[in-house]
Amino acid sequence: MEIRILENEAAFDRAAAWQLVGCMVNRPEAAIGLATGATTRGVYRAAADIYAAHPFDTSAVRLFGLDEIVGVPQDFTGSCLEDIWLQLAGPLNVPKAHIVMPDGQAADLPAEAARYGARVAALGRPELVVLGLGRDGHLGMNLPGTPFEQDTWYTPLSGELDARVRAPNHLPESHVIGGITLGIRTIMRMPRLLLLVKGAEKAGMVRKALQGPVTPQVPASVLQLHPAVTVMLESAAAGALSEEISRCGLPAIFSGQRDLSFSVP
């Protein structure tokens, strides 16, 4: 595991954006998995800015979502597909047909989850999968308690994820919200992962995920067992990490505003 701590949000967004851009430039037919949400919004904006300044061929790039919300109207606020299209694929001229997502309107959601897992597998070896970290430690839509052996699946939502969808869409408590998500085992089988975390409110969970015990109660803690994961932290999100991190074999690399010479894969 490699840990990079960025001095501020602007440095964080640009550093993470270059990871994405590097994948697309070095492997024009790359398949890249994408998380969505508040953490990645600025990253994708920075990637769009890089592309605008230095255009490159994205006609063969393929993107797939880490997850998608289901059980809501098609025009609901917060669709992962819409976020990927508006924030990254559209600005980078990735063909919309090259975005692979589950069908949130499918009649049989568990069957659709299985189909989606097969579609992602058919893309071949992904170049990179971008992950975010929930305040409760969730990874994708794998909430605390999700078994590590879980493959791509349909799950009802609760807690932080449920609230994030319910409020802007004015959904009553009686309305069940769910998600189709790559499972823990599916994520762990991906060859290269990039975990992005910003914000002081997640500092405690960062410590649990990176330095605590590996437990299904903190789904992101399983990343300690992955052979090729890079963790990029905005400095406030790294505030609770202890010096023990170096003794655990997790090298922390600080990249300040003046140091953007990180490696591009």
PDB file of C-alpha atoms in Angstrom:
ATOM      1  CA  MET A   1       0.000   0.000   0.000  1.00  0.00           C
ATOM      2  CA  GLU A   2       1.211   3.456  -0.917  1.00  0.00           C
ATOM      3  CA  ILE A   3      -0.172   6.471   0.929  1.00  0.00           C
ATOM      4  CA  ARG A   4       0.094   9.987  -0.470  1.00  0.00           C
ATOM      5  CA  ILE A   5      -0.926  12.976   1.611  1.00  0.00           C
ATOM      6  CA  LEU A   6      -1.736  16.145  -0.341  1.00  0.00           C
ATOM      7  CA  GLU A   7      -1.482  19.555   1.270  1.00  0.00           C
ATOM      8  CA  ASN A   8      -4.893  20.887   0.259  1.00  0.00           C
ATOM      9  CA  GLU A   9      -7.973  20.099  -1.798  1.00  0.00           C
ATOM     10  CA  ALA A  10      -6.676  21.678  -5.017  1.00  0.00           C
ATOM     11  CA  ALA A  11      -3.468  19.623  -4.884  1.00  0.00           C
ATOM     12  CA  PHE A  12      -5.485  16.510  -4.042  1.00  0.00           C
ATOM     13  CA  ASP A  13      -7.862  16.961  -6.992  1.00  0.00           C
ATOM     14  CA  ARG A  14      -5.077  17.586  -9.489  1.00  0.00           C
ATOM     15  CA  ALA A  15      -2.903  14.710  -8.264  1.00  0.00           C
ATOM     16  CA  ALA A  16      -5.798  12.249  -8.456  1.00  0.00           C
ATOM     17  CA  ALA A  17      -6.851  13.621 -11.845  1.00  0.00           C
ATOM     18  CA  TRP A  18      -3.403  12.925 -13.249  1.00  0.00           C
ATOM     19  CA  GLN A  19      -3.749   9.302 -12.171  1.00  0.00           C
ATOM     20  CA  LEU A  20      -6.838   9.008 -14.382  1.00  0.00           C
ATOM     21  CA  VAL A  21      -5.346  10.962 -17.269  1.00  0.00           C
ATOM     22  CA  GLY A  22      -2.174   8.891 -17.146  1.00  0.00           C
ATOM     23  CA  CYS A  23      -4.174   5.682 -17.490  1.00  0.00           C
ATOM     24  CA  MET A  24      -6.021   6.982 -20.538  1.00  0.00           C
ATOM     25  CA  VAL A  25      -2.906   8.346 -22.252  1.00  0.00           C
ATOM     26  CA  ASN A  26      -0.734   5.294 -21.640  1.00  0.00           C
ATOM     27  CA  ARG A  27      -3.466   2.784 -22.482  1.00  0.00           C
ATOM     28  CA  PRO A  28      -5.999   4.349 -24.897  1.00  0.00           C
ATOM     29  CA  GLU A  29      -8.374   1.359 -24.619  1.00  0.00           C
ATOM     30  CA  ALA A  30      -8.232   1.368 -20.811  1.00  0.00           C
ATOM     31  CA  ALA A  31     -11.170   0.150 -18.740  1.00  0.00           C
ATOM     32  CA  ILE A  32     -11.493   2.309 -15.626  1.00  0.00           C
ATOM     33  CA  GLY A  33     -13.892   1.872 -12.717  1.00  0.00           C
ATOM     34  CA  LEU A  34     -15.300   5.024 -11.144  1.00  0.00           C
ATOM     35  CA  ALA A  35     -16.796   6.002  -7.825  1.00  0.00           C
ATOM     36  CA  THR A  36     -18.983   9.113  -7.666  1.00  0.00           C
ATOM     37  CA  GLY A  37     -19.855  11.603  -4.952  1.00  0.00           C
ATOM     38  CA  ALA A  38     -18.491  14.693  -3.257  1.00  0.00           C
ATOM     39  CA  THR A  39     -14.905  13.409  -3.089  1.00  0.00           C
ATOM     40  CA  THR A  40     -14.540  12.690  -6.798  1.00  0.00           C
ATOM     41  CA  ARG A  41     -16.398  15.735  -8.131  1.00  0.00           C
ATOM     42  CA  GLY A  42     -13.365  18.020  -7.955  1.00  0.00           C
ATOM     43  CA  VAL A  43     -11.082  15.257  -9.232  1.00  0.00           C
ATOM     44  CA  TYR A  44     -13.144  14.780 -12.375  1.00  0.00           C
ATOM     45  CA  ARG A  45     -13.320  18.548 -12.876  1.00  0.00           C
ATOM     46  CA  ALA A  46      -9.530  18.696 -12.693  1.00  0.00           C
ATOM     47  CA  ALA A  47      -9.261  15.853 -15.221  1.00  0.00           C
ATOM     48  CA  ALA A  48     -11.571  17.790 -17.553  1.00  0.00           C
ATOM     49  CA  ASP A  49      -9.343  20.848 -17.186  1.00  0.00           C
ATOM     50  CA  ILE A  50      -6.253  18.818 -18.059  1.00  0.00           C
ATOM     51  CA  TYR A  51      -8.014  17.400 -21.113  1.00  0.00           C
ATOM     52  CA  ALA A  52      -9.148  20.855 -22.239  1.00  0.00           C
ATOM     53  CA  ALA A  53      -5.580  22.135 -22.051  1.00  0.00           C
ATOM     54  CA  HIS A  54      -3.950  19.014 -23.540  1.00  0.00           C
ATOM     55  CA  PRO A  55      -6.492  16.988 -25.589  1.00  0.00           C
ATOM     56  CA  PHE A  56      -5.772  13.306 -26.238  1.00  0.00           C
ATOM     57  CA  ASP A  57      -7.636  10.401 -27.849  1.00  0.00           C
ATOM     58  CA  THR A  58     -10.360   8.966 -25.600  1.00  0.00           C
ATOM     59  CA  SER A  59     -12.419   7.266 -28.305  1.00  0.00           C
ATOM     60  CA  ALA A  60     -11.553   3.756 -27.064  1.00  0.00           C
ATOM     61  CA  VAL A  61     -11.648   4.410 -23.302  1.00  0.00           C
ATOM     62  CA  ARG A  62     -14.243   2.370 -21.402  1.00  0.00           C
ATOM     63  CA  LEU A  63     -15.693   3.404 -18.065  1.00  0.00           C
ATOM     64  CA  PHE A  64     -17.742   1.414 -15.585  1.00  0.00           C
ATOM     65  CA  GLY A  65     -19.436   2.476 -12.389  1.00  0.00           C
ATOM     66  CA  LEU A  66     -18.521   1.155  -8.991  1.00  0.00           C
ATOM     67  CA  ASP A  67     -22.226   1.201  -8.177  1.00  0.00           C
ATOM     68  CA  GLU A  68     -25.648   2.615  -9.054  1.00  0.00           C
ATOM     69  CA  ILE A  69     -28.719   3.557  -7.060  1.00  0.00           C
ATOM     70  CA  VAL A  70     -31.933   1.631  -7.780  1.00  0.00           C
ATOM     71  CA  GLY A  71     -35.517   1.826  -6.610  1.00  0.00           C
ATOM     72  CA  VAL A  72     -35.900   5.488  -7.550  1.00  0.00           C
ATOM     73  CA  PRO A  73     -37.424   7.284 -10.565  1.00  0.00           C
ATOM     74  CA  GLN A  74     -35.292   7.463 -13.714  1.00  0.00           C
ATOM     75  CA  ASP A  75     -34.944  11.233 -13.394  1.00  0.00           C
ATOM     76  CA  PHE A  76     -33.890  11.157  -9.755  1.00  0.00           C
ATOM     77  CA  THR A  77     -31.209  13.482  -8.418  1.00  0.00           C
ATOM     78  CA  GLY A  78     -27.876  11.759  -7.903  1.00  0.00           C
ATOM     79  CA  SER A  79     -27.711   9.062 -10.565  1.00  0.00           C
ATOM     80  CA  CYS A  80     -24.184   7.640 -10.707  1.00  0.00           C
ATOM     81  CA  LEU A  81     -24.502   7.304 -14.488  1.00  0.00           C
ATOM     82  CA  GLU A  82     -25.434  10.965 -14.808  1.00  0.00           C
ATOM     83  CA  ASP A  83     -22.516  11.998 -12.599  1.00  0.00           C
ATOM     84  CA  ILE A  84     -20.025   9.967 -14.639  1.00  0.00           C
ATOM     85  CA  TRP A  85     -21.378  11.370 -17.893  1.00  0.00           C
ATOM     86  CA  LEU A  86     -21.623  15.015 -16.864  1.00  0.00           C
ATOM     87  CA  GLN A  87     -18.494  15.217 -14.737  1.00  0.00           C
ATOM     88  CA  LEU A  88     -15.996  13.088 -16.652  1.00  0.00           C
ATOM     89  CA  ALA A  89     -17.041  11.156 -19.749  1.00  0.00           C
ATOM     90  CA  GLY A  90     -18.745  14.050 -21.530  1.00  0.00           C
ATOM     91  CA  PRO A  91     -16.003  16.635 -20.883  1.00  0.00           C
ATOM     92  CA  LEU A  92     -13.343  14.128 -21.965  1.00  0.00           C
ATOM     93  CA  ASN A  93     -15.277  13.051 -25.096  1.00  0.00           C
ATOM     94  CA  VAL A  94     -15.554   9.430 -24.009  1.00  0.00           C
ATOM     95  CA  PRO A  95     -18.416   7.937 -26.068  1.00  0.00           C
ATOM     96  CA  LYS A  96     -21.543   7.495 -23.953  1.00  0.00           C
ATOM     97  CA  ALA A  97     -21.878   3.977 -25.347  1.00  0.00           C
ATOM     98  CA  HIS A  98     -18.575   3.180 -23.622  1.00  0.00           C
ATOM     99  CA  ILE A  99     -20.020   3.696 -20.137  1.00  0.00           C
ATOM    100  CA  VAL A 100     -21.029   0.363 -18.609  1.00  0.00           C
ATOM    101  CA  MET A 101     -23.583   0.625 -15.784  1.00  0.00           C
ATOM    102  CA  PRO A 102     -26.255  -1.607 -14.264  1.00  0.00           C
ATOM    103  CA  ASP A 103     -29.898  -1.081 -15.181  1.00  0.00           C
ATOM    104  CA  GLY A 104     -31.483   0.474 -12.114  1.00  0.00           C
ATOM    105  CA  GLN A 105     -34.954  -0.057 -13.573  1.00  0.00           C
ATOM    106  CA  ALA A 106     -34.573  -3.809 -14.053  1.00  0.00           C
ATOM    107  CA  ALA A 107     -37.497  -5.891 -12.795  1.00  0.00           C
ATOM    108  CA  ASP A 108     -35.201  -8.447 -11.157  1.00  0.00           C
ATOM    109  CA  LEU A 109     -32.473  -6.484  -9.380  1.00  0.00           C
ATOM    110  CA  PRO A 110     -30.440  -9.440  -7.991  1.00  0.00           C
ATOM    111  CA  ALA A 111     -30.372 -10.927 -11.511  1.00  0.00           C
ATOM    112  CA  GLU A 112     -29.323  -7.541 -12.923  1.00  0.00           C
ATOM    113  CA  ALA A 113     -26.504  -7.388 -10.382  1.00  0.00           C
ATOM    114  CA  ALA A 114     -25.243 -10.759 -11.615  1.00  0.00           C
ATOM    115  CA  ARG A 115     -25.494  -9.568 -15.224  1.00  0.00           C
ATOM    116  CA  TYR A 116     -23.594  -6.401 -14.349  1.00  0.00           C
ATOM    117  CA  GLY A 117     -20.810  -8.364 -12.716  1.00  0.00           C
ATOM    118  CA  ALA A 118     -20.481 -10.426 -15.897  1.00  0.00           C
ATOM    119  CA  ARG A 119     -20.418  -7.278 -18.080  1.00  0.00           C
ATOM    120  CA  VAL A 120     -17.617  -5.771 -15.993  1.00  0.00           C
ATOM    121  CA  ALA A 121     -15.650  -9.028 -16.161  1.00  0.00           C
ATOM    122  CA  ALA A 122     -16.052  -9.050 -19.955  1.00  0.00           C
ATOM    123  CA  LEU A 123     -14.223  -5.698 -20.168  1.00  0.00           C
ATOM    124  CA  GLY A 124     -11.001  -7.506 -19.372  1.00  0.00           C
ATOM    125  CA  ARG A 125      -8.286  -6.342 -16.997  1.00  0.00           C
ATOM    126  CA  PRO A 126      -9.202  -2.859 -15.708  1.00  0.00           C
ATOM    127  CA  GLU A 127      -6.390  -0.332 -15.668  1.00  0.00           C
ATOM    128  CA  LEU A 128      -7.645   1.292 -12.473  1.00  0.00           C
ATOM    129  CA  VAL A 129     -10.639   1.353 -10.117  1.00  0.00           C
ATOM    130  CA  VAL A 130     -11.316   4.580  -8.224  1.00  0.00           C
ATOM    131  CA  LEU A 131     -12.826   4.202  -4.747  1.00  0.00           C
ATOM    132  CA  GLY A 132     -14.183   6.578  -2.139  1.00  0.00           C
ATOM    133  CA  LEU A 133     -14.524   6.050   1.600  1.00  0.00           C
ATOM    134  CA  GLY A 134     -17.810   6.467   3.439  1.00  0.00           C
ATOM    135  CA  ARG A 135     -17.968   8.026   6.896  1.00  0.00           C
ATOM    136  CA  ASP A 136     -19.073   4.641   8.185  1.00  0.00           C
ATOM    137  CA  GLY A 137     -16.306   2.869   6.256  1.00  0.00           C
ATOM    138  CA  HIS A 138     -18.468   1.665   3.376  1.00  0.00           C
ATOM    139  CA  LEU A 139     -16.774   0.801   0.099  1.00  0.00           C
ATOM    140  CA  GLY A 140     -18.951   1.180  -2.968  1.00  0.00           C
ATOM    141  CA  MET A 141     -22.369   0.374  -1.545  1.00  0.00           C
ATOM    142  CA  ASN A 142     -20.978  -2.365   0.643  1.00  0.00           C
ATOM    143  CA  LEU A 143     -22.199  -1.217   4.056  1.00  0.00           C
ATOM    144  CA  PRO A 144     -20.695  -2.260   7.411  1.00  0.00           C
ATOM    145  CA  GLY A 145     -21.235  -5.966   7.951  1.00  0.00           C
ATOM    146  CA  THR A 146     -20.993  -6.919   4.266  1.00  0.00           C
ATOM    147  CA  PRO A 147     -19.128 -10.255   3.988  1.00  0.00           C
ATOM    148  CA  PHE A 148     -15.729  -9.984   2.336  1.00  0.00           C
ATOM    149  CA  GLU A 149     -16.645 -12.871   0.001  1.00  0.00           C
ATOM    150  CA  GLN A 150     -19.542 -10.877  -1.487  1.00  0.00           C
ATOM    151  CA  ASP A 151     -19.540 -10.553  -5.290  1.00  0.00           C
ATOM    152  CA  THR A 152     -21.441  -7.923  -7.293  1.00  0.00           C
ATOM    153  CA  TRP A 153     -24.888  -7.705  -5.719  1.00  0.00           C
ATOM    154  CA  TYR A 154     -28.097  -5.834  -5.005  1.00  0.00           C
ATOM    155  CA  THR A 155     -28.331  -4.334  -1.518  1.00  0.00           C
ATOM    156  CA  PRO A 156     -30.919  -2.208   0.301  1.00  0.00           C
ATOM    157  CA  LEU A 157     -29.383   1.054   1.501  1.00  0.00           C
ATOM    158  CA  SER A 158     -29.363   2.539   4.973  1.00  0.00           C
ATOM    159  CA  GLY A 159     -27.527   5.163   6.985  1.00  0.00           C
ATOM    160  CA  GLU A 160     -25.340   7.674   5.147  1.00  0.00           C
ATOM    161  CA  LEU A 161     -26.052   6.366   1.642  1.00  0.00           C
ATOM    162  CA  ASP A 162     -29.801   6.206   2.214  1.00  0.00           C
ATOM    163  CA  ALA A 163     -29.884   9.798   3.499  1.00  0.00           C
ATOM    164  CA  ARG A 164     -27.782  11.048   0.583  1.00  0.00           C
ATOM    165  CA  VAL A 165     -30.375   9.825  -1.906  1.00  0.00           C
ATOM    166  CA  ARG A 166     -33.591  10.246   0.080  1.00  0.00           C
ATOM    167  CA  ALA A 167     -33.373  13.958   0.987  1.00  0.00           C
ATOM    168  CA  PRO A 168     -32.796  15.543  -2.461  1.00  0.00           C
ATOM    169  CA  ASN A 169     -35.433  13.298  -4.032  1.00  0.00           C
ATOM    170  CA  HIS A 170     -38.029  13.907  -1.285  1.00  0.00           C
ATOM    171  CA  LEU A 171     -38.597  10.188  -0.761  1.00  0.00           C
ATOM    172  CA  PRO A 172     -40.657   9.083   2.269  1.00  0.00           C
ATOM    173  CA  GLU A 173     -39.180   6.724   4.849  1.00  0.00           C
ATOM    174  CA  SER A 174     -41.505   3.992   3.595  1.00  0.00           C
ATOM    175  CA  HIS A 175     -39.793   4.019   0.178  1.00  0.00           C
ATOM    176  CA  VAL A 176     -37.050   1.365   0.015  1.00  0.00           C
ATOM    177  CA  ILE A 177     -33.848   2.525  -1.697  1.00  0.00           C
ATOM    178  CA  GLY A 178     -31.269   0.065  -2.937  1.00  0.00           C
ATOM    179  CA  GLY A 179     -28.092  -0.177  -4.915  1.00  0.00           C
ATOM    180  CA  ILE A 180     -26.252  -2.477  -7.287  1.00  0.00           C
ATOM    181  CA  THR A 181     -22.587  -2.486  -6.384  1.00  0.00           C
ATOM    182  CA  LEU A 182     -19.377  -4.298  -7.073  1.00  0.00           C
ATOM    183  CA  GLY A 183     -18.950  -6.538  -4.035  1.00  0.00           C
ATOM    184  CA  ILE A 184     -15.951  -6.667  -1.730  1.00  0.00           C
ATOM    185  CA  ARG A 185     -14.543  -9.764  -3.406  1.00  0.00           C
ATOM    186  CA  THR A 186     -15.092  -8.215  -6.854  1.00  0.00           C
ATOM    187  CA  ILE A 187     -13.235  -5.057  -5.812  1.00  0.00           C
ATOM    188  CA  MET A 188     -10.377  -7.026  -4.262  1.00  0.00           C
ATOM    189  CA  ARG A 189      -9.905  -8.931  -7.510  1.00  0.00           C
ATOM    190  CA  MET A 190      -9.276  -5.707  -9.425  1.00  0.00           C
ATOM    191  CA  PRO A 191      -5.558  -5.392 -10.224  1.00  0.00           C
ATOM    192  CA  ARG A 192      -5.068  -1.759  -9.195  1.00  0.00           C
ATOM    193  CA  LEU A 193      -7.079   0.412  -6.808  1.00  0.00           C
ATOM    194  CA  LEU A 194      -7.015   4.137  -6.015  1.00  0.00           C
ATOM    195  CA  LEU A 195      -8.698   5.149  -2.743  1.00  0.00           C
ATOM    196  CA  LEU A 196      -9.498   8.872  -2.527  1.00  0.00           C
ATOM    197  CA  VAL A 197     -10.415  10.566   0.769  1.00  0.00           C
ATOM    198  CA  LYS A 198     -10.788  14.209   1.697  1.00  0.00           C
ATOM    199  CA  GLY A 199     -12.222  16.061   4.687  1.00  0.00           C
ATOM    200  CA  ALA A 200     -11.481  16.153   8.414  1.00  0.00           C
ATOM    201  CA  GLU A 201     -14.804  14.438   9.136  1.00  0.00           C
ATOM    202  CA  LYS A 202     -13.362  11.219   7.673  1.00  0.00           C
ATOM    203  CA  ALA A 203     -10.030  11.306   9.526  1.00  0.00           C
ATOM    204  CA  GLY A 204     -11.154   8.862  12.204  1.00  0.00           C
ATOM    205  CA  MET A 205     -12.447   6.400   9.646  1.00  0.00           C
ATOM    206  CA  VAL A 206      -9.225   6.707   7.626  1.00  0.00           C
ATOM    207  CA  ARG A 207      -7.321   5.566  10.692  1.00  0.00           C
ATOM    208  CA  LYS A 208      -9.701   2.635  11.233  1.00  0.00           C
ATOM    209  CA  ALA A 209      -9.519   1.616   7.577  1.00  0.00           C
ATOM    210  CA  LEU A 210      -5.741   1.832   7.249  1.00  0.00           C
ATOM    211  CA  GLN A 211      -4.495   1.051  10.763  1.00  0.00           C
ATOM    212  CA  GLY A 212      -7.317  -0.763  12.483  1.00  0.00           C
ATOM    213  CA  PRO A 213      -8.206  -4.453  12.385  1.00  0.00           C
ATOM    214  CA  VAL A 214      -9.424  -5.894   9.103  1.00  0.00           C
ATOM    215  CA  THR A 215     -13.121  -6.443   9.751  1.00  0.00           C
ATOM    216  CA  PRO A 216     -16.384  -6.479   7.786  1.00  0.00           C
ATOM    217  CA  GLN A 217     -17.629  -3.802  10.203  1.00  0.00           C
ATOM    218  CA  VAL A 218     -15.210  -1.438   8.419  1.00  0.00           C
ATOM    219  CA  PRO A 219     -15.474  -2.632   4.805  1.00  0.00           C
ATOM    220  CA  ALA A 220     -12.599  -0.420   3.580  1.00  0.00           C
ATOM    221  CA  SER A 221     -10.219  -2.097   6.045  1.00  0.00           C
ATOM    222  CA  VAL A 222      -9.988  -5.034   3.629  1.00  0.00           C
ATOM    223  CA  LEU A 223      -7.845  -2.836   1.376  1.00  0.00           C
ATOM    224  CA  GLN A 224      -4.967  -3.470   3.768  1.00  0.00           C
ATOM    225  CA  LEU A 225      -4.810  -6.917   2.126  1.00  0.00           C
ATOM    226  CA  HIS A 226      -4.756  -5.707  -1.497  1.00  0.00           C
ATOM    227  CA  PRO A 227      -1.379  -5.981  -3.273  1.00  0.00           C
ATOM    228  CA  ALA A 228      -1.653  -2.783  -5.348  1.00  0.00           C
ATOM    229  CA  VAL A 229      -3.633   0.025  -3.736  1.00  0.00           C
ATOM    230  CA  THR A 230      -2.696   3.701  -3.655  1.00  0.00           C
ATOM    231  CA  VAL A 231      -4.362   5.856  -1.003  1.00  0.00           C
ATOM    232  CA  MET A 232      -4.526   9.596  -1.686  1.00  0.00           C
ATOM    233  CA  LEU A 233      -5.502  11.726   1.293  1.00  0.00           C
ATOM    234  CA  GLU A 234      -6.197  15.431   1.528  1.00  0.00           C
ATOM    235  CA  SER A 235      -4.220  16.549   4.586  1.00  0.00           C
ATOM    236  CA  ALA A 236      -7.281  17.015   6.833  1.00  0.00           C
ATOM    237  CA  ALA A 237      -8.357  13.417   6.144  1.00  0.00           C
ATOM    238  CA  ALA A 238      -4.939  12.186   7.297  1.00  0.00           C
ATOM    239  CA  GLY A 239      -5.117  13.998  10.623  1.00  0.00           C
ATOM    240  CA  ALA A 240      -5.748  10.936  12.787  1.00  0.00           C
ATOM    241  CA  LEU A 241      -3.050   8.683  11.320  1.00  0.00           C
ATOM    242  CA  SER A 242      -0.301   7.798  13.770  1.00  0.00           C
ATOM    243  CA  GLU A 243       3.413   7.289  13.315  1.00  0.00           C
ATOM    244  CA  GLU A 244       2.726   3.573  13.622  1.00  0.00           C
ATOM    245  CA  ILE A 245       1.887   3.630   9.931  1.00  0.00           C
ATOM    246  CA  SER A 246       5.549   3.441   8.993  1.00  0.00           C
ATOM    247  CA  ARG A 247       6.085   0.454  11.293  1.00  0.00           C
ATOM    248  CA  CYS A 248       3.162  -1.326   9.595  1.00  0.00           C
ATOM    249  CA  GLY A 249       4.960  -1.221   6.269  1.00  0.00           C
ATOM    250  CA  LEU A 250       2.726   1.478   4.790  1.00  0.00           C
ATOM    251  CA  PRO A 251       5.022   4.191   3.384  1.00  0.00           C
ATOM    252  CA  ALA A 252       3.484   7.660   3.688  1.00  0.00           C
ATOM    253  CA  ILE A 253       4.547  10.091   0.985  1.00  0.00           C
ATOM    254  CA  PHE A 254       3.747  13.764   1.497  1.00  0.00           C
ATOM    255  CA  SER A 255       3.164  15.722  -1.714  1.00  0.00           C
ATOM    256  CA  GLY A 256       2.660  19.409  -1.073  1.00  0.00           C
ATOM    257  CA  GLN A 257       1.448  22.087  -3.458  1.00  0.00           C
ATOM    258  CA  ARG A 258       4.901  22.463  -4.961  1.00  0.00           C
ATOM    259  CA  ASP A 259       5.378  18.749  -5.497  1.00  0.00           C
ATOM    260  CA  LEU A 260       3.116  17.488  -8.258  1.00  0.00           C
ATOM    261  CA  SER A 261       5.807  15.318  -9.853  1.00  0.00           C
ATOM    262  CA  PHE A 262       4.106  12.072  -8.880  1.00  0.00           C
ATOM    263  CA  SER A 263       4.459   9.098 -11.182  1.00  0.00           C
ATOM    264  CA  VAL A 264       1.882   8.462 -13.886  1.00  0.00           C
ATOM    265  CA  PRO A 265       1.313   4.763 -14.602  1.00  0.00           C
TER     266      PRO A 265
END
